[in-house]
Amino acid sequence: GENVEQHPSTLSVQEGDSAVIKCTYSDSASNYFPWYKQELGKRPQLIIDIRSNVGEKKDQRIAVTLNKTAKHFSLHITETQPEDSAVYFCAASRENYGQNFVFGPGTRLSVLP
Amino acid sequence: NAGVTQTPKFRVLKTGQSMTLLCAQDMNHEYMYWYRQDPGMGLRLIHYSVGEGTTAKGEVPDGYNVSRLKKQNFLLGLESAAPSQTSVYFCASTGNRGADYSNQPQHFGDGTRLSIL
């Protein structure tokens, strides 16, 4: 089955710097890759996603890149702000008797003022 | 449009007791999921459903049962609660047949914090 690894597990950056989180997946049939942000005590919320027919997607300060050959995808946050502090989860998904999602273990991002 | 609603939000049980967690979605989604999230860990899939009347096992199904008698509801049951089942439980849904229902993001509920003594 699918296995998703995520690095680093914790990341501290200064406000205004960039943050990069990388995920690797094992199933070459996975074709949809969402990223979720989870603040303490709250639900995971989608922040950006990418499909396998696209190499990069950007939404204001957030971007995601996908390398299908190497089977990895990355989240890039520029000009970080204290409110970006949260746990970020990546996931890989494919259609297989429904849409199956496998999540990475998460990255705790701390943005220091 | 409430999205995904989970009840209850908090519950404390004694070992051996039973209970049912309810998940309701109003987005006409085909697929529904139950996850557990333990401290410092990611989301682990317990059971899921690809449509009304169907259920399937996920990564950690032991000790849990589910039912999807109505499309909008997905129930998670603990028949005999154990301390190892202390966790935060999240329900999620995705997939609207009105469009290309594959490769759509999941929508999560607010979670149920369950403690078993």
PDB file of C-alpha atoms in Angstrom:
ATOM      1  CA  GLY A   1       0.000   0.000   0.000  1.00  0.00           C
ATOM      2  CA  GLU A   2       0.834   3.660  -0.107  1.00  0.00           C
ATOM      3  CA  ASN A   3       3.381   5.089   2.337  1.00  0.00           C
ATOM      4  CA  VAL A   4       3.895   8.816   2.805  1.00  0.00           C
ATOM      5  CA  GLU A   5       6.946  10.228   4.544  1.00  0.00           C
ATOM      6  CA  GLN A   6       7.210  13.864   5.609  1.00  0.00           C
ATOM      7  CA  HIS A   7      10.223  15.958   6.611  1.00  0.00           C
ATOM      8  CA  PRO A   8      11.121  17.727   8.749  1.00  0.00           C
ATOM      9  CA  SER A   9       8.988  16.770  11.743  1.00  0.00           C
ATOM     10  CA  THR A  10       9.568  20.192  13.307  1.00  0.00           C
ATOM     11  CA  LEU A  11      10.611  23.464  11.693  1.00  0.00           C
ATOM     12  CA  SER A  12      11.324  26.835  13.245  1.00  0.00           C
ATOM     13  CA  VAL A  13      11.770  29.939  11.101  1.00  0.00           C
ATOM     14  CA  GLN A  14      12.017  33.655  11.708  1.00  0.00           C
ATOM     15  CA  GLU A  15       9.050  35.769  10.694  1.00  0.00           C
ATOM     16  CA  GLY A  16       9.452  36.814   7.078  1.00  0.00           C
ATOM     17  CA  ASP A  17      11.618  33.836   6.130  1.00  0.00           C
ATOM     18  CA  SER A  18      10.489  30.973   3.893  1.00  0.00           C
ATOM     19  CA  ALA A  19       9.544  27.473   5.015  1.00  0.00           C
ATOM     20  CA  VAL A  20       9.707  24.287   2.955  1.00  0.00           C
ATOM     21  CA  ILE A  21       8.172  20.938   3.871  1.00  0.00           C
ATOM     22  CA  LYS A  22       8.801  17.865   1.741  1.00  0.00           C
ATOM     23  CA  CYS A  23       6.803  14.664   1.324  1.00  0.00           C
ATOM     24  CA  THR A  24       7.627  11.479  -0.532  1.00  0.00           C
ATOM     25  CA  TYR A  25       5.178   8.793  -1.563  1.00  0.00           C
ATOM     26  CA  SER A  26       5.568   5.207  -2.705  1.00  0.00           C
ATOM     27  CA  ASP A  27       2.569   4.422  -4.934  1.00  0.00           C
ATOM     28  CA  SER A  28       3.134   5.673  -8.466  1.00  0.00           C
ATOM     29  CA  ALA A  29      -0.644   5.457  -9.049  1.00  0.00           C
ATOM     30  CA  SER A  30      -1.314   8.270  -6.559  1.00  0.00           C
ATOM     31  CA  ASN A  31      -2.554  11.262  -8.489  1.00  0.00           C
ATOM     32  CA  TYR A  32      -3.857  13.848  -6.025  1.00  0.00           C
ATOM     33  CA  PHE A  33      -1.846  15.561  -3.290  1.00  0.00           C
ATOM     34  CA  PRO A  34      -3.531  17.885  -0.778  1.00  0.00           C
ATOM     35  CA  TRP A  35      -1.908  19.820   2.061  1.00  0.00           C
ATOM     36  CA  TYR A  36      -3.736  20.490   5.316  1.00  0.00           C
ATOM     37  CA  LYS A  37      -3.061  22.951   8.115  1.00  0.00           C
ATOM     38  CA  GLN A  38      -4.138  22.066  11.639  1.00  0.00           C
ATOM     39  CA  GLU A  39      -4.076  24.619  14.401  1.00  0.00           C
ATOM     40  CA  LEU A  40      -4.027  23.433  17.990  1.00  0.00           C
ATOM     41  CA  GLY A  41      -7.316  21.834  18.968  1.00  0.00           C
ATOM     42  CA  LYS A  42      -8.917  22.409  15.575  1.00  0.00           C
ATOM     43  CA  ARG A  43      -9.807  20.452  12.487  1.00  0.00           C
ATOM     44  CA  PRO A  44      -7.402  19.938   9.565  1.00  0.00           C
ATOM     45  CA  GLN A  45      -8.166  22.460   6.843  1.00  0.00           C
ATOM     46  CA  LEU A  46      -7.136  22.294   3.205  1.00  0.00           C
ATOM     47  CA  ILE A  47      -4.680  25.010   2.220  1.00  0.00           C
ATOM     48  CA  ILE A  48      -3.618  23.900  -1.246  1.00  0.00           C
ATOM     49  CA  ASP A  49      -3.714  20.824  -3.456  1.00  0.00           C
ATOM     50  CA  ILE A  50      -2.153  19.613  -6.689  1.00  0.00           C
ATOM     51  CA  ARG A  51      -3.095  17.006  -9.240  1.00  0.00           C
ATOM     52  CA  SER A  52      -0.640  14.771 -11.026  1.00  0.00           C
ATOM     53  CA  ASN A  53      -1.032  16.534 -14.377  1.00  0.00           C
ATOM     54  CA  VAL A  54       0.375  19.750 -12.896  1.00  0.00           C
ATOM     55  CA  GLY A  55       3.945  20.432 -11.763  1.00  0.00           C
ATOM     56  CA  GLU A  56       3.378  23.528  -9.649  1.00  0.00           C
ATOM     57  CA  LYS A  57       0.529  25.500  -8.138  1.00  0.00           C
ATOM     58  CA  LYS A  58       0.611  28.788  -6.275  1.00  0.00           C
ATOM     59  CA  ASP A  59      -1.868  30.631  -4.070  1.00  0.00           C
ATOM     60  CA  GLN A  60      -0.538  33.923  -2.710  1.00  0.00           C
ATOM     61  CA  ARG A  61       2.244  33.026  -0.224  1.00  0.00           C
ATOM     62  CA  ILE A  62       1.748  29.280  -0.559  1.00  0.00           C
ATOM     63  CA  ALA A  63       2.970  27.049  -3.374  1.00  0.00           C
ATOM     64  CA  VAL A  64       3.206  23.328  -3.973  1.00  0.00           C
ATOM     65  CA  THR A  65       5.536  21.555  -6.391  1.00  0.00           C
ATOM     66  CA  LEU A  66       5.245  17.976  -7.601  1.00  0.00           C
ATOM     67  CA  ASN A  67       7.945  15.742  -9.058  1.00  0.00           C
ATOM     68  CA  LYS A  68       6.197  12.581 -10.276  1.00  0.00           C
ATOM     69  CA  THR A  69       9.394  10.912 -11.424  1.00  0.00           C
ATOM     70  CA  ALA A  70      11.007  11.208  -8.004  1.00  0.00           C
ATOM     71  CA  LYS A  71       7.648  10.752  -6.240  1.00  0.00           C
ATOM     72  CA  HIS A  72       7.906  13.760  -4.015  1.00  0.00           C
ATOM     73  CA  PHE A  73       6.001  16.978  -3.502  1.00  0.00           C
ATOM     74  CA  SER A  74       6.784  20.024  -1.409  1.00  0.00           C
ATOM     75  CA  LEU A  75       4.977  22.868   0.317  1.00  0.00           C
ATOM     76  CA  HIS A  76       6.574  26.300   0.137  1.00  0.00           C
ATOM     77  CA  ILE A  77       5.461  29.163   2.376  1.00  0.00           C
ATOM     78  CA  THR A  78       7.035  32.555   1.720  1.00  0.00           C
ATOM     79  CA  GLU A  79       7.084  35.633   3.967  1.00  0.00           C
ATOM     80  CA  THR A  80       6.015  33.565   6.957  1.00  0.00           C
ATOM     81  CA  GLN A  81       3.853  35.147   9.647  1.00  0.00           C
ATOM     82  CA  PRO A  82       3.170  34.064  13.249  1.00  0.00           C
ATOM     83  CA  GLU A  83      -0.305  32.882  12.213  1.00  0.00           C
ATOM     84  CA  ASP A  84       1.340  30.320   9.938  1.00  0.00           C
ATOM     85  CA  SER A  85       2.414  28.443  13.075  1.00  0.00           C
ATOM     86  CA  ALA A  86       0.567  25.106  13.024  1.00  0.00           C
ATOM     87  CA  VAL A  87       0.969  21.449  12.119  1.00  0.00           C
ATOM     88  CA  TYR A  88       0.989  20.772   8.388  1.00  0.00           C
ATOM     89  CA  PHE A  89       0.007  17.413   6.900  1.00  0.00           C
ATOM     90  CA  CYS A  90       0.573  16.206   3.383  1.00  0.00           C
ATOM     91  CA  ALA A  91      -1.467  13.406   1.827  1.00  0.00           C
ATOM     92  CA  ALA A  92      -1.400  11.235  -1.272  1.00  0.00           C
ATOM     93  CA  SER A  93      -4.557   9.919  -2.847  1.00  0.00           C
ATOM     94  CA  ARG A  94      -5.701   7.607  -5.615  1.00  0.00           C
ATOM     95  CA  GLU A  95      -8.947   6.047  -6.727  1.00  0.00           C
ATOM     96  CA  ASN A  96      -9.150   2.470  -5.452  1.00  0.00           C
ATOM     97  CA  TYR A  97     -12.642   1.408  -4.354  1.00  0.00           C
ATOM     98  CA  GLY A  98     -13.301   4.982  -3.376  1.00  0.00           C
ATOM     99  CA  GLN A  99     -10.770   7.750  -2.937  1.00  0.00           C
ATOM    100  CA  ASN A 100      -8.099   6.603  -0.499  1.00  0.00           C
ATOM    101  CA  PHE A 101      -5.970   9.159   1.300  1.00  0.00           C
ATOM    102  CA  VAL A 102      -2.736   8.358   3.122  1.00  0.00           C
ATOM    103  CA  PHE A 103      -1.393  11.116   5.361  1.00  0.00           C
ATOM    104  CA  GLY A 104       2.133  11.982   6.309  1.00  0.00           C
ATOM    105  CA  PRO A 105       2.973  12.210  10.036  1.00  0.00           C
ATOM    106  CA  GLY A 106       2.931  16.009  10.049  1.00  0.00           C
ATOM    107  CA  THR A 107       5.346  18.927  10.442  1.00  0.00           C
ATOM    108  CA  ARG A 108       5.095  21.320  13.343  1.00  0.00           C
ATOM    109  CA  LEU A 109       5.977  24.786  12.029  1.00  0.00           C
ATOM    110  CA  SER A 110       6.837  27.554  14.457  1.00  0.00           C
ATOM    111  CA  VAL A 111       7.237  31.094  13.148  1.00  0.00           C
ATOM    112  CA  LEU A 112       9.232  33.172  15.596  1.00  0.00           C
ATOM    113  CA  PRO A 113       8.470  36.909  15.775  1.00  0.00           C
TER     114      PRO A 113
ATOM    115  CA  ASN B   1     -24.464  24.748   4.880  1.00  0.00           C
ATOM    116  CA  ALA B   2     -22.949  23.242   8.019  1.00  0.00           C
ATOM    117  CA  GLY B   3     -20.399  20.972   6.255  1.00  0.00           C
ATOM    118  CA  VAL B   4     -19.358  18.040   8.443  1.00  0.00           C
ATOM    119  CA  THR B   5     -20.836  17.880  11.947  1.00  0.00           C
ATOM    120  CA  GLN B   6     -19.635  15.500  14.646  1.00  0.00           C
ATOM    121  CA  THR B   7     -21.426  14.683  17.873  1.00  0.00           C
ATOM    122  CA  PRO B   8     -20.555  14.582  20.682  1.00  0.00           C
ATOM    123  CA  LYS B   9     -17.566  16.950  20.954  1.00  0.00           C
ATOM    124  CA  PHE B  10     -16.285  15.424  24.191  1.00  0.00           C
ATOM    125  CA  ARG B  11     -16.946  12.193  26.018  1.00  0.00           C
ATOM    126  CA  VAL B  12     -15.471  10.290  28.945  1.00  0.00           C
ATOM    127  CA  LEU B  13     -16.103   6.559  29.159  1.00  0.00           C
ATOM    128  CA  LYS B  14     -15.168   3.798  31.525  1.00  0.00           C
ATOM    129  CA  THR B  15     -13.396   0.709  30.233  1.00  0.00           C
ATOM    130  CA  GLY B  16     -15.888  -1.752  28.812  1.00  0.00           C
ATOM    131  CA  GLN B  17     -18.612   0.800  28.067  1.00  0.00           C
ATOM    132  CA  SER B  18     -19.985   1.249  24.583  1.00  0.00           C
ATOM    133  CA  MET B  19     -20.838   4.349  22.604  1.00  0.00           C
ATOM    134  CA  THR B  20     -21.543   5.646  19.111  1.00  0.00           C
ATOM    135  CA  LEU B  21     -20.037   8.695  17.459  1.00  0.00           C
ATOM    136  CA  LEU B  22     -22.165  10.380  14.830  1.00  0.00           C
ATOM    137  CA  CYS B  23     -20.949  12.149  11.713  1.00  0.00           C
ATOM    138  CA  ALA B  24     -23.330  14.062   9.459  1.00  0.00           C
ATOM    139  CA  GLN B  25     -22.537  15.881   6.199  1.00  0.00           C
ATOM    140  CA  ASP B  26     -24.809  18.090   4.102  1.00  0.00           C
ATOM    141  CA  MET B  27     -22.654  18.303   0.957  1.00  0.00           C
ATOM    142  CA  ASN B  28     -24.078  15.219  -0.790  1.00  0.00           C
ATOM    143  CA  HIS B  29     -20.665  13.549  -0.605  1.00  0.00           C
ATOM    144  CA  GLU B  30     -20.291   9.913  -1.619  1.00  0.00           C
ATOM    145  CA  TYR B  31     -17.234   9.060   0.478  1.00  0.00           C
ATOM    146  CA  MET B  32     -16.972   9.286   4.247  1.00  0.00           C
ATOM    147  CA  TYR B  33     -14.107   8.430   6.602  1.00  0.00           C
ATOM    148  CA  TRP B  34     -13.294   7.980  10.267  1.00  0.00           C
ATOM    149  CA  TYR B  35      -9.780   8.775  11.506  1.00  0.00           C
ATOM    150  CA  ARG B  36      -8.128   8.791  14.884  1.00  0.00           C
ATOM    151  CA  GLN B  37      -5.395  11.241  15.811  1.00  0.00           C
ATOM    152  CA  ASP B  38      -3.119  10.571  18.736  1.00  0.00           C
ATOM    153  CA  PRO B  39      -0.782  13.190  20.257  1.00  0.00           C
ATOM    154  CA  GLY B  40       2.074  14.073  17.939  1.00  0.00           C
ATOM    155  CA  MET B  41       0.845  11.715  15.275  1.00  0.00           C
ATOM    156  CA  GLY B  42      -0.889  12.012  11.990  1.00  0.00           C
ATOM    157  CA  LEU B  43      -4.308  10.793  10.954  1.00  0.00           C
ATOM    158  CA  ARG B  44      -4.873   7.056  10.881  1.00  0.00           C
ATOM    159  CA  LEU B  45      -7.825   5.666   8.953  1.00  0.00           C
ATOM    160  CA  ILE B  46     -10.188   3.458  10.957  1.00  0.00           C
ATOM    161  CA  HIS B  47     -13.000   2.710   8.499  1.00  0.00           C
ATOM    162  CA  TYR B  48     -14.429   4.355   5.432  1.00  0.00           C
ATOM    163  CA  SER B  49     -17.465   4.210   3.161  1.00  0.00           C
ATOM    164  CA  VAL B  50     -17.764   4.707  -0.588  1.00  0.00           C
ATOM    165  CA  GLY B  51     -21.530   5.058  -0.542  1.00  0.00           C
ATOM    166  CA  GLU B  52     -24.754   4.432   1.298  1.00  0.00           C
ATOM    167  CA  GLY B  53     -24.846   0.886   2.657  1.00  0.00           C
ATOM    168  CA  THR B  54     -21.123   0.223   2.123  1.00  0.00           C
ATOM    169  CA  THR B  55     -18.222   0.161   4.577  1.00  0.00           C
ATOM    170  CA  ALA B  56     -14.601  -0.940   4.432  1.00  0.00           C
ATOM    171  CA  LYS B  57     -11.702  -1.358   6.853  1.00  0.00           C
ATOM    172  CA  GLY B  58      -8.868   1.099   7.032  1.00  0.00           C
ATOM    173  CA  GLU B  59      -5.468   0.940   8.697  1.00  0.00           C
ATOM    174  CA  VAL B  60      -6.619   0.500  12.334  1.00  0.00           C
ATOM    175  CA  PRO B  61     -10.119  -1.053  12.356  1.00  0.00           C
ATOM    176  CA  ASP B  62      -9.859  -3.377  15.373  1.00  0.00           C
ATOM    177  CA  GLY B  63     -12.252  -2.551  18.193  1.00  0.00           C
ATOM    178  CA  TYR B  64     -14.483  -0.364  16.022  1.00  0.00           C
ATOM    179  CA  ASN B  65     -17.567  -0.885  13.889  1.00  0.00           C
ATOM    180  CA  VAL B  66     -19.277   1.468  11.452  1.00  0.00           C
ATOM    181  CA  SER B  67     -22.553   1.838   9.615  1.00  0.00           C
ATOM    182  CA  ARG B  68     -23.786   4.034   6.777  1.00  0.00           C
ATOM    183  CA  LEU B  69     -27.504   3.498   6.579  1.00  0.00           C
ATOM    184  CA  LYS B  70     -28.103   6.969   5.147  1.00  0.00           C
ATOM    185  CA  LYS B  71     -25.860   8.765   2.681  1.00  0.00           C
ATOM    186  CA  GLN B  72     -25.434  11.794   4.923  1.00  0.00           C
ATOM    187  CA  ASN B  73     -24.573   9.890   8.121  1.00  0.00           C
ATOM    188  CA  PHE B  74     -21.602   7.730   9.111  1.00  0.00           C
ATOM    189  CA  LEU B  75     -21.606   6.165  12.577  1.00  0.00           C
ATOM    190  CA  LEU B  76     -18.571   4.893  14.475  1.00  0.00           C
ATOM    191  CA  GLY B  77     -19.191   2.443  17.295  1.00  0.00           C
ATOM    192  CA  LEU B  78     -17.040   1.236  20.151  1.00  0.00           C
ATOM    193  CA  GLU B  79     -18.550  -1.948  21.544  1.00  0.00           C
ATOM    194  CA  SER B  80     -16.255  -2.341  24.551  1.00  0.00           C
ATOM    195  CA  ALA B  81     -14.075   0.718  25.073  1.00  0.00           C
ATOM    196  CA  ALA B  82     -10.420   0.286  26.036  1.00  0.00           C
ATOM    197  CA  PRO B  83      -7.922   2.901  27.321  1.00  0.00           C
ATOM    198  CA  SER B  84      -5.944   2.463  24.071  1.00  0.00           C
ATOM    199  CA  GLN B  85      -8.897   4.008  22.253  1.00  0.00           C
ATOM    200  CA  THR B  86      -8.414   7.337  24.016  1.00  0.00           C
ATOM    201  CA  SER B  87      -7.922   9.706  21.105  1.00  0.00           C
ATOM    202  CA  VAL B  88      -9.371  12.501  19.022  1.00  0.00           C
ATOM    203  CA  TYR B  89     -11.658  11.143  16.329  1.00  0.00           C
ATOM    204  CA  PHE B  90     -12.181  13.017  13.084  1.00  0.00           C
ATOM    205  CA  CYS B  91     -14.787  12.360  10.456  1.00  0.00           C
ATOM    206  CA  ALA B  92     -14.259  13.516   6.873  1.00  0.00           C
ATOM    207  CA  SER B  93     -16.151  13.418   3.600  1.00  0.00           C
ATOM    208  CA  THR B  94     -15.466  14.037  -0.068  1.00  0.00           C
ATOM    209  CA  GLY B  95     -16.721  13.287  -3.552  1.00  0.00           C
ATOM    210  CA  ASN B  96     -19.784  14.922  -5.083  1.00  0.00           C
ATOM    211  CA  ARG B  97     -21.266  12.970  -7.974  1.00  0.00           C
ATOM    212  CA  GLY B  98     -22.473  16.197  -9.467  1.00  0.00           C
ATOM    213  CA  ALA B  99     -18.960  16.793 -10.775  1.00  0.00           C
ATOM    214  CA  ASP B 100     -15.810  14.782 -11.288  1.00  0.00           C
ATOM    215  CA  TYR B 101     -15.950  13.326  -7.817  1.00  0.00           C
ATOM    216  CA  SER B 102     -12.494  11.875  -7.836  1.00  0.00           C
ATOM    217  CA  ASN B 103      -9.491  13.832  -6.626  1.00  0.00           C
ATOM    218  CA  GLN B 104     -11.407  16.219  -4.441  1.00  0.00           C
ATOM    219  CA  PRO B 105     -10.238  17.351  -1.015  1.00  0.00           C
ATOM    220  CA  GLN B 106     -11.651  15.995   2.193  1.00  0.00           C
ATOM    221  CA  HIS B 107     -13.740  18.171   4.478  1.00  0.00           C
ATOM    222  CA  PHE B 108     -13.232  17.467   8.175  1.00  0.00           C
ATOM    223  CA  GLY B 109     -15.484  17.794  11.189  1.00  0.00           C
ATOM    224  CA  ASP B 110     -14.356  19.485  14.404  1.00  0.00           C
ATOM    225  CA  GLY B 111     -13.466  16.179  16.042  1.00  0.00           C
ATOM    226  CA  THR B 112     -14.601  14.226  19.094  1.00  0.00           C
ATOM    227  CA  ARG B 113     -12.263  14.065  22.086  1.00  0.00           C
ATOM    228  CA  LEU B 114     -12.752  10.677  23.697  1.00  0.00           C
ATOM    229  CA  SER B 115     -11.172   9.657  26.992  1.00  0.00           C
ATOM    230  CA  ILE B 116     -11.457   6.129  28.324  1.00  0.00           C
ATOM    231  CA  LEU B 117     -10.623   5.548  31.959  1.00  0.00           C
TER     232      LEU B 117
END
